[in-house]
CSV table of C-alpha atoms and ligand atoms in Angstrom, one decimal:
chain,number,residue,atom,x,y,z
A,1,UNK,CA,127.8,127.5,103.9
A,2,UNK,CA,126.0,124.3,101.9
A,3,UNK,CA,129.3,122.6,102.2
A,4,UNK,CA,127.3,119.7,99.5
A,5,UNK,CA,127.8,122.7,97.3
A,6,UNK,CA,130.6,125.1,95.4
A,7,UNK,CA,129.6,128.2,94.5
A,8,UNK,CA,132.3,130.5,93.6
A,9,UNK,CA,135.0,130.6,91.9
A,10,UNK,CA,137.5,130.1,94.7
A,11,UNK,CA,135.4,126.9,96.0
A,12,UNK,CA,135.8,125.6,92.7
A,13,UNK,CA,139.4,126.6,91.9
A,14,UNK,CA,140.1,124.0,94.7
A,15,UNK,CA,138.7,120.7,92.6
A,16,UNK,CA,139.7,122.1,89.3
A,17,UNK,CA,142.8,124.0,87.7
A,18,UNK,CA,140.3,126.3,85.3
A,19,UNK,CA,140.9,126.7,81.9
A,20,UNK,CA,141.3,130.8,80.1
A,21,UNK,CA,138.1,130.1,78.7
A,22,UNK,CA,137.0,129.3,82.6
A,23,UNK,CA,138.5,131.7,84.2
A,24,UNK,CA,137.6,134.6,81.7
A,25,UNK,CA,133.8,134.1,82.6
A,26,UNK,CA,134.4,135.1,86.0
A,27,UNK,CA,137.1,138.0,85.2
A,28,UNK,CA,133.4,139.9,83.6
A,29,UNK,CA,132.1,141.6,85.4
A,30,UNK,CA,129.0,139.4,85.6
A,31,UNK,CA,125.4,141.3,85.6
A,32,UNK,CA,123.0,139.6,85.5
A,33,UNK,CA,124.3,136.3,84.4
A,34,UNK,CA,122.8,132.7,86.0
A,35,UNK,CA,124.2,131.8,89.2
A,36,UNK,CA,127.1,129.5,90.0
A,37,UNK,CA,125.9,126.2,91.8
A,38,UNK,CA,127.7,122.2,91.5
A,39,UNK,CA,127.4,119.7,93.7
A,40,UNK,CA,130.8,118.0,95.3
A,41,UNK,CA,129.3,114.8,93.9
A,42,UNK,CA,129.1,116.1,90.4
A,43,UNK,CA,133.1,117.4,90.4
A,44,UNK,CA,133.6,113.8,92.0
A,45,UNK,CA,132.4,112.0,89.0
A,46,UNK,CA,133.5,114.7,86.3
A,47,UNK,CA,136.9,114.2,86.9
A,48,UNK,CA,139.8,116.9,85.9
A,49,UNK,CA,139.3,116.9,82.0
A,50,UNK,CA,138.3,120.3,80.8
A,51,UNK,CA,136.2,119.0,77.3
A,52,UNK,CA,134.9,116.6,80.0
A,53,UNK,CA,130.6,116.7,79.2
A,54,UNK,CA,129.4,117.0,82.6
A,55,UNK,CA,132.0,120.3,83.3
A,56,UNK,CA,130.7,121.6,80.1
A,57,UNK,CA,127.0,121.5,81.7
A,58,UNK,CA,128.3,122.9,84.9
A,59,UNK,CA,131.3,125.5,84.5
A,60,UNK,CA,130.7,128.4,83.0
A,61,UNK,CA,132.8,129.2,80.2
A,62,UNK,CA,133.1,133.0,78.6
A,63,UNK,CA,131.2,131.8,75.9
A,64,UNK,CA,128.0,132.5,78.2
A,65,UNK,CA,129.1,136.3,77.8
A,66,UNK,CA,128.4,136.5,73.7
A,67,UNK,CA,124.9,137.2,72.7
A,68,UNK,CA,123.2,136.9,69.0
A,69,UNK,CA,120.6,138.1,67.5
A,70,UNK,CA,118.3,136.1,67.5
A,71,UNK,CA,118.5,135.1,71.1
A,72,UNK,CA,116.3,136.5,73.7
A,73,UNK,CA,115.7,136.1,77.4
A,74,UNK,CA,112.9,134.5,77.3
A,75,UNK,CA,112.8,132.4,74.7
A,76,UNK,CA,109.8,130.1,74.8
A,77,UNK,CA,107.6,133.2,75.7
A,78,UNK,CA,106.6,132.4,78.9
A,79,UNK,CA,106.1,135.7,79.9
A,80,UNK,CA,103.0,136.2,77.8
A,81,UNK,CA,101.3,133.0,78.5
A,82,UNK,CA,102.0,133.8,81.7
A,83,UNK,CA,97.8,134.3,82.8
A,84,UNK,CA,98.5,133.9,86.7
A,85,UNK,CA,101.9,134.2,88.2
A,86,UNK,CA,104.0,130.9,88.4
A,87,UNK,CA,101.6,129.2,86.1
A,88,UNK,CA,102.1,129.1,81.9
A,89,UNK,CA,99.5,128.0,79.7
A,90,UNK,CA,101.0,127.8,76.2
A,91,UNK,CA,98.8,124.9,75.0
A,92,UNK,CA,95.0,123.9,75.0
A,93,UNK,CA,95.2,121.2,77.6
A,94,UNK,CA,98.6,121.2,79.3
A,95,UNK,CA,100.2,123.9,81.7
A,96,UNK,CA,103.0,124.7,83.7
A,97,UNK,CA,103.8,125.3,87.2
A,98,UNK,CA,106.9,127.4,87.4
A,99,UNK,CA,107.0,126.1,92.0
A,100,UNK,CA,110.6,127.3,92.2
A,101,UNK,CA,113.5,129.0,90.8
A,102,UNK,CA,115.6,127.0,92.7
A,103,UNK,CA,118.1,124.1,90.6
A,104,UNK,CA,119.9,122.0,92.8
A,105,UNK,CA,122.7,122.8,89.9
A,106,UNK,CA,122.3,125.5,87.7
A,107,UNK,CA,123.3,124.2,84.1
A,108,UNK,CA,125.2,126.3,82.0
A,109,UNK,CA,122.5,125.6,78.9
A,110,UNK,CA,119.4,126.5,81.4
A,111,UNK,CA,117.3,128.3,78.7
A,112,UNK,CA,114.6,129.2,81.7
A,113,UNK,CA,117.7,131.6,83.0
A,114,UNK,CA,115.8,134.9,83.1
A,115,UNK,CA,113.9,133.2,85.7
A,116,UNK,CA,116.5,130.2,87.0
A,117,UNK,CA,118.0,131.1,90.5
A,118,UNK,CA,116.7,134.7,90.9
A,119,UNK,CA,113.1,134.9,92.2
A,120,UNK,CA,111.8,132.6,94.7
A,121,UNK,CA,109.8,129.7,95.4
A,122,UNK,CA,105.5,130.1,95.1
A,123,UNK,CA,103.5,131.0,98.2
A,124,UNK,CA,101.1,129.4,99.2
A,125,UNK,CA,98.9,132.8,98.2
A,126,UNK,CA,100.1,131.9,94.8
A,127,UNK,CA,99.6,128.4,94.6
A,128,UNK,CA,95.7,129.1,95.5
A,129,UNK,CA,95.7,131.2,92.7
A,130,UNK,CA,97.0,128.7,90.6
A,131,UNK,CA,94.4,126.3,92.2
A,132,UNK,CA,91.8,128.7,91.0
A,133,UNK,CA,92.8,128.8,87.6
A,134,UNK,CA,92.8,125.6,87.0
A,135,UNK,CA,89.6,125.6,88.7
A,136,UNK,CA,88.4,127.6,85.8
A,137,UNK,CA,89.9,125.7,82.8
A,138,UNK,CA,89.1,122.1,82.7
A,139,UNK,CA,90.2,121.7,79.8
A,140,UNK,CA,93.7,121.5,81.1
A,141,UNK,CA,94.3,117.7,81.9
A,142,UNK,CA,98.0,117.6,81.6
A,143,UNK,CA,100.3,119.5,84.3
A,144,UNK,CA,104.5,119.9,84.2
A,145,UNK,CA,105.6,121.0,87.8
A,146,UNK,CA,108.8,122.6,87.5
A,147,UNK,CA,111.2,125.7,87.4
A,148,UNK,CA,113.9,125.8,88.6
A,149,UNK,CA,113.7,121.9,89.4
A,150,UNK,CA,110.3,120.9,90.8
A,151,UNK,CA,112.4,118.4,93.4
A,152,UNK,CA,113.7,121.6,95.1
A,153,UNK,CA,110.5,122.8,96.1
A,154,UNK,CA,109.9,122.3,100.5
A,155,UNK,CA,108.3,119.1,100.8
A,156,UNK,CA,104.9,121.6,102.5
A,157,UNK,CA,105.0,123.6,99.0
A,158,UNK,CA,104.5,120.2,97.1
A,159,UNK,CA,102.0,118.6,99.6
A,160,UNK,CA,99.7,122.2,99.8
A,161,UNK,CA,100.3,121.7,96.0
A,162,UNK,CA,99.3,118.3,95.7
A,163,UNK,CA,96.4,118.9,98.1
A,164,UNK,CA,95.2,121.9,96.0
A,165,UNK,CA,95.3,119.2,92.4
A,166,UNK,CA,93.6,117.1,94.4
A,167,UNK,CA,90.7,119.1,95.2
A,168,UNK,CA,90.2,119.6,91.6
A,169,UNK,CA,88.3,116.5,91.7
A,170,UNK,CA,89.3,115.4,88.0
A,171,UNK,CA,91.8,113.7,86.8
A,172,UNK,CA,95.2,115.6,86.1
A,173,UNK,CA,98.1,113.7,84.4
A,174,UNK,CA,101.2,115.2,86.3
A,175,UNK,CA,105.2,115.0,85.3
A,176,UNK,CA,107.4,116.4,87.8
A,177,UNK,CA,110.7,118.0,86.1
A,178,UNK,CA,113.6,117.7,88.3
A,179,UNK,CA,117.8,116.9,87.5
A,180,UNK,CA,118.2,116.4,91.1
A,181,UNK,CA,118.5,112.7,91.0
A,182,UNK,CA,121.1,113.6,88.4
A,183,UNK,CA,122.9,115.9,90.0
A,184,UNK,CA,123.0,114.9,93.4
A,185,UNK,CA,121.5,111.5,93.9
A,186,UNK,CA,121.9,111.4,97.7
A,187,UNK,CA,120.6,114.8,98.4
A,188,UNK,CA,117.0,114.0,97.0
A,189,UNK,CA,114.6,113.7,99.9
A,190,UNK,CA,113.1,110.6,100.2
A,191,UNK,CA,110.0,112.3,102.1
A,192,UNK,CA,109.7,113.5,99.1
A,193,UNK,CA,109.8,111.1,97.2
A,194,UNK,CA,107.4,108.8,99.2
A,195,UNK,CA,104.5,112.0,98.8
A,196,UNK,CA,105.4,111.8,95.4
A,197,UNK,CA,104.6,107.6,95.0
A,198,UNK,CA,101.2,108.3,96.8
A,199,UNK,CA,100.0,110.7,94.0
A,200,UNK,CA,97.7,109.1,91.5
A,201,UNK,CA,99.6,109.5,87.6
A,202,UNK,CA,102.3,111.3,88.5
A,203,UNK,CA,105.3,111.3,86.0
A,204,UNK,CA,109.1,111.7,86.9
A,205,UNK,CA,110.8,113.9,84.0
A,206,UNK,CA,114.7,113.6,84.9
A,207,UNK,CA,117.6,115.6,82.7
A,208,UNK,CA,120.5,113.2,82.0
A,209,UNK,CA,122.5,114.4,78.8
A,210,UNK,CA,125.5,112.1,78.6
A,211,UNK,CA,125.5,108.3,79.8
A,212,UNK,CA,128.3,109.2,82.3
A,213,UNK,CA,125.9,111.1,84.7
A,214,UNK,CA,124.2,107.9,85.0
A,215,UNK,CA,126.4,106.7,88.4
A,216,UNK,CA,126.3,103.6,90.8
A,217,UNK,CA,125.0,106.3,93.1
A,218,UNK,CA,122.0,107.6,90.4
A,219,UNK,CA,121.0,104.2,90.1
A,220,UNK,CA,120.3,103.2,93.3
A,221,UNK,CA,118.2,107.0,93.2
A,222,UNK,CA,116.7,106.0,89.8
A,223,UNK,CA,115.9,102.4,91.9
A,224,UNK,CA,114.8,104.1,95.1
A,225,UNK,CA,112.3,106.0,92.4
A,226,UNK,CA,110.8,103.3,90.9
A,227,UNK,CA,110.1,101.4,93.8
A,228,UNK,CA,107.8,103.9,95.0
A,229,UNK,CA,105.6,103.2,91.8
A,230,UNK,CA,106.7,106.5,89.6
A,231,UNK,CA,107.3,105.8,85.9
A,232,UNK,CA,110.6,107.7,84.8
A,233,UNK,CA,111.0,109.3,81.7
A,234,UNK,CA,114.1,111.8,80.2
A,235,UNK,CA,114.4,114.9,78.5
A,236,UNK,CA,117.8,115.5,77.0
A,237,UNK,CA,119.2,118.6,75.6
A,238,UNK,CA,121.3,118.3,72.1
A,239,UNK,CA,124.8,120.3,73.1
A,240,UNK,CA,128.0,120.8,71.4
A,241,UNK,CA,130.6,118.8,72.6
A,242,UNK,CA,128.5,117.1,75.4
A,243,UNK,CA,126.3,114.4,73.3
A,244,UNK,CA,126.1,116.2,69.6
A,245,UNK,CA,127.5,112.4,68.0
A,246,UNK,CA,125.4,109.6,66.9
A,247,UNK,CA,127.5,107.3,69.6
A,248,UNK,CA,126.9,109.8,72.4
A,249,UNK,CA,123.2,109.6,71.6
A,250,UNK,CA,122.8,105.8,71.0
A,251,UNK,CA,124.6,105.7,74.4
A,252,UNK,CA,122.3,107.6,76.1
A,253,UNK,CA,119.3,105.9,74.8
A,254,UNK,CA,120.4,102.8,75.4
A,255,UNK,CA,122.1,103.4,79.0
A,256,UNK,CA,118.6,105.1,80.0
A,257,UNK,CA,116.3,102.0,78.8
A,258,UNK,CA,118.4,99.7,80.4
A,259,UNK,CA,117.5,101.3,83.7
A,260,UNK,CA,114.1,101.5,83.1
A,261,UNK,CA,114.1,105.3,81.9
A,262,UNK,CA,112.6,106.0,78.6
A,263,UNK,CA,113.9,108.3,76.7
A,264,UNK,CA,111.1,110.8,76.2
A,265,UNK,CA,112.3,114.2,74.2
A,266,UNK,CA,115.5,115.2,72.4
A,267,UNK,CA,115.6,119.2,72.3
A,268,UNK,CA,117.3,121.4,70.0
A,269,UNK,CA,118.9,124.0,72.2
A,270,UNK,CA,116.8,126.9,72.7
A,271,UNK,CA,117.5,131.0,71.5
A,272,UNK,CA,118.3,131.5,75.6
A,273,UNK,CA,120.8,134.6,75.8
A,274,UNK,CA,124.5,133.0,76.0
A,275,UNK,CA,124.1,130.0,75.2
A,276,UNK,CA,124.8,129.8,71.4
A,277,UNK,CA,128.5,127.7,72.1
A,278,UNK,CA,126.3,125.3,73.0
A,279,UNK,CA,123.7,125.1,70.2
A,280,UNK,CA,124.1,122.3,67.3
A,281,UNK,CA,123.3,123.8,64.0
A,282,UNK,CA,120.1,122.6,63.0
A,283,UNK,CA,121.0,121.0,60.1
A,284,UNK,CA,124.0,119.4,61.9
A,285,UNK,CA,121.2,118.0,64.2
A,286,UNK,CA,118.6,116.5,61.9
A,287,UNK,CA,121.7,114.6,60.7
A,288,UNK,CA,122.2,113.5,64.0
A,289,UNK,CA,118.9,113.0,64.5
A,290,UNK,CA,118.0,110.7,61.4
A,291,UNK,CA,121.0,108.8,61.8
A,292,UNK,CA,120.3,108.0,65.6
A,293,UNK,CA,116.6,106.8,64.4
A,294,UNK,CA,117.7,104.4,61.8
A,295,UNK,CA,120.1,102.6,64.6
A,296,UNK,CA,118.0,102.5,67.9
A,297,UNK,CA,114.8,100.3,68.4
A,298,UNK,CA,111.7,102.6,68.4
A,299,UNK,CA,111.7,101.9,72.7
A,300,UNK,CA,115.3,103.6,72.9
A,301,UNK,CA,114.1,106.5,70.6
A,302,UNK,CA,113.1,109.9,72.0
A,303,UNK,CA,111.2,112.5,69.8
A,304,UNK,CA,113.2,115.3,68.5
A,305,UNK,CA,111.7,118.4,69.4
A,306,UNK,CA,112.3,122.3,68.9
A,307,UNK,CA,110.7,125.5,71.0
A,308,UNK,CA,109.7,128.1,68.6
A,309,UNK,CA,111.4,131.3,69.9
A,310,UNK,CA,108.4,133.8,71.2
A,311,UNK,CA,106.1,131.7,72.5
A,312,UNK,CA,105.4,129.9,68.9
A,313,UNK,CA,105.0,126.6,70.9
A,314,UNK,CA,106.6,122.6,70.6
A,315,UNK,CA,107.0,121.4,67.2
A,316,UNK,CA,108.5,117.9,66.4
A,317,UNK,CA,110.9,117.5,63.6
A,318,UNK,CA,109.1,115.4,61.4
A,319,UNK,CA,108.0,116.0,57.9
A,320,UNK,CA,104.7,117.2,58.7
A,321,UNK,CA,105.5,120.1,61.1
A,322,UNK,CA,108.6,121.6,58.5
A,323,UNK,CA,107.4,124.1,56.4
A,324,UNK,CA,110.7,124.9,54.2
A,325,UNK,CA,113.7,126.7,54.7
A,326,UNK,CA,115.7,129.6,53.2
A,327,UNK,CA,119.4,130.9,53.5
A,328,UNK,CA,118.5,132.2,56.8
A,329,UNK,CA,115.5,130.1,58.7
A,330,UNK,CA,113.9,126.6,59.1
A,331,UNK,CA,109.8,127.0,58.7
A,332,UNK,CA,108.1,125.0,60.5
A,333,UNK,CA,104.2,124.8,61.6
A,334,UNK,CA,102.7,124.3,65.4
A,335,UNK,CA,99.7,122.8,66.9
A,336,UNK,CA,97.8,126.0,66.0
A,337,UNK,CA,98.2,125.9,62.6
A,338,UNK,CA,100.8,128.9,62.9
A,339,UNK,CA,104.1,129.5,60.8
A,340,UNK,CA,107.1,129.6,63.0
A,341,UNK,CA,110.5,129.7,62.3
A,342,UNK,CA,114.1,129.1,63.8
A,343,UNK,CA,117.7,130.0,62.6
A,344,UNK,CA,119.9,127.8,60.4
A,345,UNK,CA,123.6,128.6,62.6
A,346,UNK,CA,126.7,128.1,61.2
A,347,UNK,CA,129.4,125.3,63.1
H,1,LIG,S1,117.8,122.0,86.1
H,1,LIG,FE1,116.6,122.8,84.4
H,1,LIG,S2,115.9,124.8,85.1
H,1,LIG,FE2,117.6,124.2,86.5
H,1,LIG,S3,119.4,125.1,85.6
H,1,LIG,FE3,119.2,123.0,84.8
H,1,LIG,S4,118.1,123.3,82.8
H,1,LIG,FE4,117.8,125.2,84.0
């Protein structure tokens, strides 16, 4: 047993007393649904209260069980940009490397779940392939390696990675995803990290949602990063009752930059199957939104960004990408000139 780790219900049940809403996820029968994974470190610094925003992200909660509509399981539409497995090429010049569906914790707002925690990790078969493709397309310059959470690769996947990029023999801006340092500062491998520092622009991406994840122990990991040269950078997730408040935000921002972490995007939660107790009403969230931008400096102020459900691309809120809306949708237009649209939710 990872004894770092809970995952079941009885594990868990012996840090927290679970709540009916708790305890009537795991009374379902449970097909299907994203696996259960925490750190101890994470229940250490959550504490016992049930509303508190890091159990939100990390217990499930039988609100994971309702579906709508207009959510799907794959809602970015990887699947059919999906031209060589583990690889997505949505846009022009920037692709994705799916290297693992491993998380270290699997967040209970994961909108990648149909793939999160239930495949494997590439091969290195697979990774050649990649290699090839890329090969092929030089027009892509930008990669994200990710999954799952690019950190929980094997430090010989990410080197025969590396190795493959590096072959390539043009330059290729890389971001590595991971919420590792976030969820379990002292279990990210420092081999790792040090073959991460010798790779020429290589980007950290690191998931923080709420300023109380950022720990004494994160910030000696967030030190430890930057030492070895890698620029860090965070993608938060909007989520109700976790950071959907102009304070929560401004906190954020402003807890990130003072460590030397700029905030990069805000999403709007994604159509992912079981997730809609998390989503903020899009109107609700331009609120937000608008009211954080008039009261952080333009350093602390991450770009407010949506997925347009079926593969329809990133589009940022601004004037110029929103179309119009109607009783039932937002409009909005992406980098290819294409109409998209996503659904204005009730509270
Ligand atoms: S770390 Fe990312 S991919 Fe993994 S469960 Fe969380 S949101 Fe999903």
């Amino acid at each position: 047993m990872d004894k770092a780790y809970v995952t079941n219900q009885a594990e868990l049940e012996q840090h927290l007393t679970l709540t009916d809403e708790e305890r009537a996820y795991f009374s379902s029968p449970g097909e299907g649904l994203l696996p259960l994974r925490i750190s101890r470190y994470w229940l250490k610094i959550m504490g016992k209260d049930p509303r508190n925003p890091l159990r939100l992200q990390s217990v499930p909660r039988a609100g994971e069980l309702d579906y709508t509509d207009e959510e799907s399981e794959d809602p970015l539409g990887d699947r059919v940009h999906s031209p060589v497995e583990g690889l997505i090429h949505h846009y022009g010049d920037r692709a994705l490397i799916l290297i693992t569906d491993r998380c270290a914790m699997y967040c209970r707002h994961c909108f990648r779940r149909h793939f999160t925690g239930r495949t494997s990790a590439l091969g290195k078969g697979q990774i050649d392939r990649i290699i090839e493709y890329l090969r092929e397309h030089g027009e892509i310059h930008e990669l994200l390696i990710s999954g799952g959470d690019g950190l929980m690769a094997s430090y010989e996947r990410l080197a025969y990675l590396f190795q493959g990029l590096n072959s390539l023999g043009r330059p290729l801006i890389k971001r590595i995803g991971t919420r590792l340092p976030v969820v379990d500062p002292k279990g990210t491998d420092r081999a790792k990290l040090d073959l991460l520092g010798e790779q020429k622009s290589l980007w950290m991406v690191l998931q923080v949602n709420h300023v109380s994840e950022m720990s004494p122990e994160f910030d000696r990991m967030a030190e430890a990063i930057r030492m070895r040269g890698i620029p860090l950078l965070n993608q938060a997730v909007l989520l109700r009752g976790v950071n959907d408040t102009v304070e929560a935000q401004r906190d954020l921002c402003y807890g990130l930059i003072e460590r030397g972490i700029k905030p990069y995007y805000l999403f709007q939660g994604d159509l992912a199957r079981g997730t809609s107790h998390f989503r903020v009403p899009l109107e609700r969230a331009l609120e937000i939104y608008g009211e954080l931008s008039r009261s952080v400096s333009h350093l602390a102020l991450p770009r407010f960004a949506l997925d347009l459900p079926g593969g329809g691309g990133k589009v940022n809120l601004e004037e110029s990408s929103f179309v119009k809306r109607d009783d039932r949708y937002y409009y909005f237009r992406n980098g290819r000139d294409e109409i998209g649209r996503y659904p204005r939710e009730s509270e």
